[in-house]
mmCIF file of C-alpha atoms and ligand atoms in Angstrom:
data_model
loop_
_atom_site.group_PDB
_atom_site.id
_atom_site.type_symbol
_atom_site.label_atom_id
_atom_site.label_comp_id
_atom_site.label_asym_id
_atom_site.label_seq_id
_atom_site.Cartn_x
_atom_site.Cartn_y
_atom_site.Cartn_z
ATOM 1 C CA MET I 1 -23.563 16.844 3.671
ATOM 2 C CA LYS I 2 -19.780 17.252 3.878
ATOM 3 C CA ILE I 3 -18.619 20.830 4.723
ATOM 4 C CA PHE I 4 -15.561 21.945 3.034
ATOM 5 C CA ILE I 5 -14.014 25.396 3.270
ATOM 6 C CA ASP I 6 -13.310 27.289 -0.016
ATOM 7 C CA THR I 7 -10.359 29.156 0.901
ATOM 8 C CA ALA I 8 -6.483 28.913 0.892
ATOM 9 C CA ASN I 9 -6.226 31.268 3.870
ATOM 10 C CA ILE I 10 -4.539 29.528 6.817
ATOM 11 C CA GLN I 11 -6.201 31.842 9.686
ATOM 12 C CA GLN I 12 -9.709 31.237 8.252
ATOM 13 C CA ILE I 13 -8.907 27.395 7.810
ATOM 14 C CA LYS I 14 -7.671 27.226 11.589
ATOM 15 C CA ASP I 15 -10.647 29.278 12.814
ATOM 16 C CA ALA I 16 -13.249 27.155 10.916
ATOM 17 C CA VAL I 17 -11.637 23.819 11.868
ATOM 18 C CA ASP I 18 -11.630 24.630 15.609
ATOM 19 C CA THR I 19 -15.502 24.514 15.408
ATOM 20 C CA GLY I 20 -15.396 20.824 14.355
ATOM 21 C CA ILE I 21 -17.501 21.030 11.434
ATOM 22 C CA ILE I 22 -14.897 20.959 8.612
ATOM 23 C CA ASP I 23 -14.494 17.971 6.450
ATOM 24 C CA GLY I 24 -12.218 19.247 3.952
ATOM 25 C CA VAL I 25 -10.759 22.330 1.911
ATOM 26 C CA THR I 26 -11.018 23.454 -1.767
ATOM 27 C CA THR I 27 -8.692 25.791 -3.314
ATOM 28 C CA ASN I 28 -8.387 27.246 -6.647
ATOM 29 C CA PRO I 29 -5.653 29.362 -8.505
ATOM 30 C CA THR I 30 -7.573 32.641 -7.643
ATOM 31 C CA LEU I 31 -7.676 31.663 -3.841
ATOM 32 C CA VAL I 32 -4.049 30.610 -3.736
ATOM 33 C CA SER I 33 -2.936 33.939 -5.582
ATOM 34 C CA ARG I 34 -4.390 35.976 -2.502
ATOM 35 C CA GLU I 35 -1.885 34.232 -0.115
ATOM 36 C CA GLY I 36 1.192 35.364 -1.707
ATOM 37 C CA ARG I 37 3.080 32.038 -0.764
ATOM 38 C CA PRO I 38 4.535 29.358 -2.998
ATOM 39 C CA LEU I 39 1.677 26.698 -3.811
ATOM 40 C CA VAL I 40 3.516 23.424 -2.290
ATOM 41 C CA GLU I 41 4.397 24.941 0.909
ATOM 42 C CA LEU I 42 0.903 26.394 1.372
ATOM 43 C CA ILE I 43 -0.831 23.191 0.666
ATOM 44 C CA LYS I 44 1.519 21.279 3.129
ATOM 45 C CA GLU I 45 0.290 23.606 5.839
ATOM 46 C CA ILE I 46 -3.288 23.132 4.989
ATOM 47 C CA CYS I 47 -2.918 19.453 4.908
ATOM 48 C CA SER I 48 -1.361 19.484 8.422
ATOM 49 C CA LEU I 49 -4.603 21.236 9.602
ATOM 50 C CA VAL I 50 -7.357 19.353 8.067
ATOM 51 C CA ASP I 51 -7.523 15.423 7.739
ATOM 52 C CA GLY I 52 -9.800 15.320 4.682
ATOM 53 C CA PRO I 53 -9.855 15.976 1.128
ATOM 54 C CA ILE I 54 -7.902 18.981 0.011
ATOM 55 C CA SER I 55 -8.378 20.092 -3.507
ATOM 56 C CA VAL I 56 -5.623 21.650 -5.449
ATOM 57 C CA GLU I 57 -6.117 22.888 -9.064
ATOM 58 C CA ALA I 58 -3.956 21.718 -11.970
ATOM 59 C CA VAL I 59 -3.357 24.645 -14.425
ATOM 60 C CA SER I 60 -1.904 22.725 -17.494
ATOM 61 C CA GLN I 61 -3.688 22.771 -20.669
ATOM 62 C CA ASN I 62 -3.145 19.350 -22.452
ATOM 63 C CA TRP I 63 -3.893 16.030 -20.935
ATOM 64 C CA HIS I 64 -0.239 14.930 -20.942
ATOM 65 C CA GLU I 65 0.836 17.896 -19.015
ATOM 66 C CA ILE I 66 -2.301 17.651 -16.657
ATOM 67 C CA VAL I 67 -1.407 14.098 -15.629
ATOM 68 C CA LYS I 68 2.183 14.932 -14.993
ATOM 69 C CA GLU I 69 1.127 18.036 -12.952
ATOM 70 C CA ALA I 70 -1.662 15.944 -11.079
ATOM 71 C CA ARG I 71 0.964 13.310 -10.181
ATOM 72 C CA HIS I 72 3.142 15.905 -8.766
ATOM 73 C CA LEU I 73 0.408 17.526 -6.854
ATOM 74 C CA ALA I 74 -0.763 14.102 -5.476
ATOM 75 C CA LYS I 75 2.732 13.535 -3.976
ATOM 76 C CA ILE I 76 2.404 16.487 -1.747
ATOM 77 C CA ASP I 77 -0.044 14.590 0.709
ATOM 78 C CA LYS I 78 -2.325 11.458 0.694
ATOM 79 C CA ASN I 79 -5.303 13.795 1.101
ATOM 80 C CA VAL I 80 -4.682 16.039 -2.027
ATOM 81 C CA VAL I 81 -7.521 15.781 -4.595
ATOM 82 C CA VAL I 82 -6.468 17.204 -7.999
ATOM 83 C CA LYS I 83 -8.969 19.687 -9.637
ATOM 84 C CA VAL I 84 -9.107 19.360 -13.301
ATOM 85 C CA PRO I 85 -11.125 21.533 -15.423
ATOM 86 C CA LEU I 86 -14.175 20.192 -17.180
ATOM 87 C CA VAL I 87 -12.867 20.336 -20.671
ATOM 88 C CA LYS I 88 -12.048 17.525 -23.087
ATOM 89 C CA GLU I 89 -8.309 17.437 -22.308
ATOM 90 C CA GLY I 90 -9.391 17.288 -18.715
ATOM 91 C CA LEU I 91 -11.532 14.325 -19.031
ATOM 92 C CA LYS I 92 -8.784 12.451 -20.849
ATOM 93 C CA ALA I 93 -6.523 13.283 -17.931
ATOM 94 C CA VAL I 94 -9.137 12.045 -15.370
ATOM 95 C CA LYS I 95 -9.460 8.773 -17.174
ATOM 96 C CA VAL I 96 -5.629 8.114 -16.755
ATOM 97 C CA LEU I 97 -5.389 9.465 -13.206
ATOM 98 C CA SER I 98 -8.423 7.500 -11.912
ATOM 99 C CA LYS I 99 -6.739 4.234 -13.056
ATOM 100 C CA GLU I 100 -3.624 5.391 -11.048
ATOM 101 C CA LYS I 101 -5.791 6.098 -8.107
ATOM 102 C CA VAL I 102 -5.178 9.683 -7.946
ATOM 103 C CA GLN I 103 -8.278 11.287 -6.766
ATOM 104 C CA THR I 104 -9.787 14.030 -8.947
ATOM 105 C CA ASN I 105 -12.346 16.885 -8.636
ATOM 106 C CA VAL I 106 -13.546 17.819 -11.929
ATOM 107 C CA THR I 107 -14.287 21.411 -11.784
ATOM 108 C CA LEU I 108 -15.859 24.518 -13.618
ATOM 109 C CA CYS I 109 -18.920 22.213 -14.289
ATOM 110 C CA PHE I 110 -22.022 24.135 -15.667
ATOM 111 C CA SER I 111 -24.101 21.502 -17.239
ATOM 112 C CA ALA I 112 -25.656 17.980 -16.491
ATOM 113 C CA PRO I 113 -23.977 16.244 -19.334
ATOM 114 C CA GLN I 114 -20.557 17.583 -18.331
ATOM 115 C CA ALA I 115 -21.162 16.101 -14.910
ATOM 116 C CA LEU I 116 -22.174 12.812 -16.433
ATOM 117 C CA PHE I 117 -18.880 12.710 -18.331
ATOM 118 C CA ALA I 118 -16.949 13.514 -15.329
ATOM 119 C CA ALA I 119 -18.370 10.602 -13.722
ATOM 120 C CA LYS I 120 -17.873 8.191 -16.622
ATOM 121 C CA ALA I 121 -14.138 9.412 -16.869
ATOM 122 C CA GLY I 122 -13.645 8.323 -13.140
ATOM 123 C CA ALA I 123 -13.841 11.454 -11.182
ATOM 124 C CA ALA I 124 -14.062 11.134 -7.526
ATOM 125 C CA TYR I 125 -15.845 14.565 -7.230
ATOM 126 C CA VAL I 126 -17.486 16.864 -9.567
ATOM 127 C CA SER I 127 -17.813 20.703 -8.884
ATOM 128 C CA PRO I 128 -20.836 22.555 -10.290
ATOM 129 C CA PHE I 129 -20.627 26.157 -9.722
ATOM 130 C CA VAL I 130 -24.083 27.527 -8.688
ATOM 131 C CA GLY I 131 -23.160 31.223 -8.034
ATOM 132 C CA ARG I 132 -21.679 31.668 -11.464
ATOM 133 C CA LEU I 133 -24.767 30.304 -12.981
ATOM 134 C CA ASP I 134 -27.054 32.603 -10.716
ATOM 135 C CA ASP I 135 -24.816 35.542 -11.994
ATOM 136 C CA ILE I 136 -25.749 34.974 -15.482
ATOM 137 C CA GLY I 137 -29.603 34.608 -14.808
ATOM 138 C CA HIS I 138 -29.830 30.759 -14.698
ATOM 139 C CA VAL I 139 -30.974 28.950 -11.302
ATOM 140 C CA GLY I 140 -27.776 27.374 -10.330
ATOM 141 C CA MET I 141 -29.278 24.966 -7.984
ATOM 142 C CA ASP I 142 -31.520 23.316 -10.618
ATOM 143 C CA LEU I 143 -28.071 21.920 -11.868
ATOM 144 C CA ILE I 144 -27.488 20.282 -8.631
ATOM 145 C CA ARG I 145 -30.929 18.749 -8.471
ATOM 146 C CA ASP I 146 -30.575 17.418 -12.132
ATOM 147 C CA ILE I 147 -27.058 15.823 -11.424
ATOM 148 C CA ARG I 148 -28.453 14.110 -8.238
ATOM 149 C CA ARG I 149 -31.266 12.704 -10.204
ATOM 150 C CA ILE I 150 -28.968 11.589 -13.178
ATOM 151 C CA TYR I 151 -26.197 10.109 -10.757
ATOM 152 C CA ASP I 152 -29.084 8.255 -8.692
ATOM 153 C CA ASN I 153 -30.658 6.862 -11.855
ATOM 154 C CA TYR I 154 -27.430 5.095 -12.529
ATOM 155 C CA GLY I 155 -25.977 4.405 -9.180
ATOM 156 C CA ILE I 156 -22.828 6.809 -10.062
ATOM 157 C CA ARG I 157 -20.717 7.350 -6.877
ATOM 158 C CA THR I 158 -18.902 10.658 -8.073
ATOM 159 C CA GLN I 159 -19.400 12.956 -5.113
ATOM 160 C CA ILE I 160 -21.229 16.271 -5.976
ATOM 161 C CA ILE I 161 -19.660 19.342 -4.368
ATOM 162 C CA VAL I 162 -21.684 22.417 -4.691
ATOM 163 C CA ALA I 163 -19.182 25.144 -5.374
ATOM 164 C CA SER I 164 -19.246 29.069 -6.118
ATOM 165 C CA ILE I 165 -21.522 29.337 -3.026
ATOM 166 C CA ARG I 166 -22.465 33.046 -2.392
ATOM 167 C CA ASN I 167 -25.053 32.913 0.633
ATOM 168 C CA PRO I 168 -26.408 30.764 3.232
ATOM 169 C CA LEU I 169 -29.474 29.985 1.033
ATOM 170 C CA HIS I 170 -27.171 28.042 -1.246
ATOM 171 C CA VAL I 171 -26.026 25.894 1.537
ATOM 172 C CA ILE I 172 -29.665 24.992 2.691
ATOM 173 C CA GLU I 173 -30.657 24.347 -0.804
ATOM 174 C CA ALA I 174 -27.622 22.289 -1.555
ATOM 175 C CA ALA I 175 -28.622 20.067 1.547
ATOM 176 C CA MET I 176 -32.143 19.660 0.376
ATOM 177 C CA ALA I 177 -31.058 18.722 -3.116
ATOM 178 C CA GLY I 178 -28.959 15.887 -1.612
ATOM 179 C CA ALA I 179 -25.524 17.289 -2.716
ATOM 180 C CA ASP I 180 -22.702 15.287 -1.032
ATOM 181 C CA CYS I 181 -20.527 18.280 -0.138
ATOM 182 C CA ALA I 182 -20.972 21.887 -0.015
ATOM 183 C CA THR I 183 -17.808 24.078 -0.318
ATOM 184 C CA ILE I 184 -18.244 27.303 1.484
ATOM 185 C CA PRO I 185 -16.483 30.556 1.580
ATOM 186 C CA TYR I 186 -15.365 31.774 5.136
ATOM 187 C CA ASP I 187 -17.698 34.688 5.356
ATOM 188 C CA VAL I 188 -20.803 32.612 4.453
ATOM 189 C CA LEU I 189 -19.862 29.931 6.958
ATOM 190 C CA MET I 190 -19.606 32.377 9.862
ATOM 191 C CA ASN I 191 -23.102 33.763 8.741
ATOM 192 C CA LEU I 192 -24.716 30.191 8.875
ATOM 193 C CA MET I 193 -23.391 29.955 12.447
ATOM 194 C CA LYS I 194 -25.320 33.139 13.655
ATOM 195 C CA HIS I 195 -28.783 33.609 14.486
ATOM 196 C CA PRO I 196 -30.224 36.855 16.031
ATOM 197 C CA LEU I 197 -32.431 35.000 18.379
ATOM 198 C CA THR I 198 -29.529 32.964 19.648
ATOM 199 C CA ASP I 199 -27.496 36.195 20.390
ATOM 200 C CA ILE I 200 -30.518 37.761 22.287
ATOM 201 C CA GLY I 201 -31.121 34.465 24.091
ATOM 202 C CA VAL I 202 -27.429 34.448 25.259
ATOM 203 C CA GLU I 203 -27.683 37.993 26.320
ATOM 204 C CA ARG I 204 -30.681 37.547 28.235
ATOM 205 C CA PHE I 205 -29.474 34.446 30.096
ATOM 206 C CA LEU I 206 -26.289 36.222 30.979
ATOM 207 C CA ASN I 207 -28.071 39.154 32.415
ATOM 208 C CA ASP I 208 -30.413 36.873 34.399
ATOM 209 C CA TRP I 209 -27.482 34.841 35.675
ATOM 210 C CA LYS I 210 -26.199 38.218 37.191
ATOM 211 C CA LYS I 211 -29.226 38.250 39.362
ATOM 212 C CA VAL I 212 -28.604 34.746 40.943
ATOM 213 C CA PRO I 213 -27.139 34.996 44.485
ATOM 214 C CA LYS I 214 -23.522 33.550 44.276
ATOM 215 C CA ALA I 215 -22.099 31.097 47.142
ATOM 216 C CA ARG I 216 -19.112 32.361 48.991
ATOM 217 C CA SER I 217 -17.126 29.009 48.033
ATOM 218 C CA PRO I 218 -16.186 27.728 44.652
ATOM 219 C CA GLY I 219 -19.838 26.275 44.220
ATOM 220 C CA ARG I 220 -22.310 27.891 41.775
HETATM 221 C C1 LIG W 301 -14.391 25.798 -5.538
HETATM 222 O O1 LIG W 301 -14.068 24.612 -5.781
HETATM 223 C C2 LIG W 301 -14.459 26.771 -6.656
HETATM 224 O O2 LIG W 301 -13.313 26.971 -7.223
HETATM 225 C C3 LIG W 301 -15.098 28.071 -5.957
HETATM 226 O O3 LIG W 301 -16.104 27.994 -5.297
HETATM 227 C C4 LIG W 301 -15.371 29.102 -7.166
HETATM 228 O O4 LIG W 301 -16.049 30.259 -6.494
HETATM 229 P P1 LIG W 301 -16.449 31.555 -7.122
HETATM 230 O O5 LIG W 301 -17.277 31.208 -8.225
HETATM 231 O O6 LIG W 301 -16.985 32.478 -6.098
HETATM 232 O O7 LIG W 301 -15.080 32.051 -7.551
#
């Protein structure tokens, strides 16, 4: 499963990228608004840090405008993937953009038929939002399992990005459901790297190491 970081924060991206586990970045207008910087400048910097898909959301409402905006965003960097909302106008735009080889990530997906339509329109990625479904009392991960099955039934190559991840369990379940990618907020990513037994083990080894007689020379 590819691991994307779900943030537009440069420090968080740098810190996560240094671990060697990051395959890409997803942003949205909410995440970008927290950074207080112009979009293009911010995305250029993100693209200089990560050599992988960088999702940037189009905010236009009708398909003509979405297409225009997407062409503009795609020019920022070869790795830019344009996020398009899963509405009728969005699907029309994806159809045009896929013919122009502009990669799209169809976002705000909340049902299996929506995901099927995104794929048929030519989306490179689809982003089902598991956390927001959980928030309203649905099992978000059931949607991932349904989409995986439907895509596999028909050999559909659109990649499933599990989005709106809220906790480590979402990541484990996404991998078990066969999702192609999970986009993970920084705090969840950091939690996933930690285990109390690892910390206890490190501390114990360090304490025992102090008891080992040290050679006078540089040798251990
Ligand atoms: C990523 O592509 C989505 O925009 C993001 O995961 C949404 O997360 P949220 O539901 O926590 O806002």
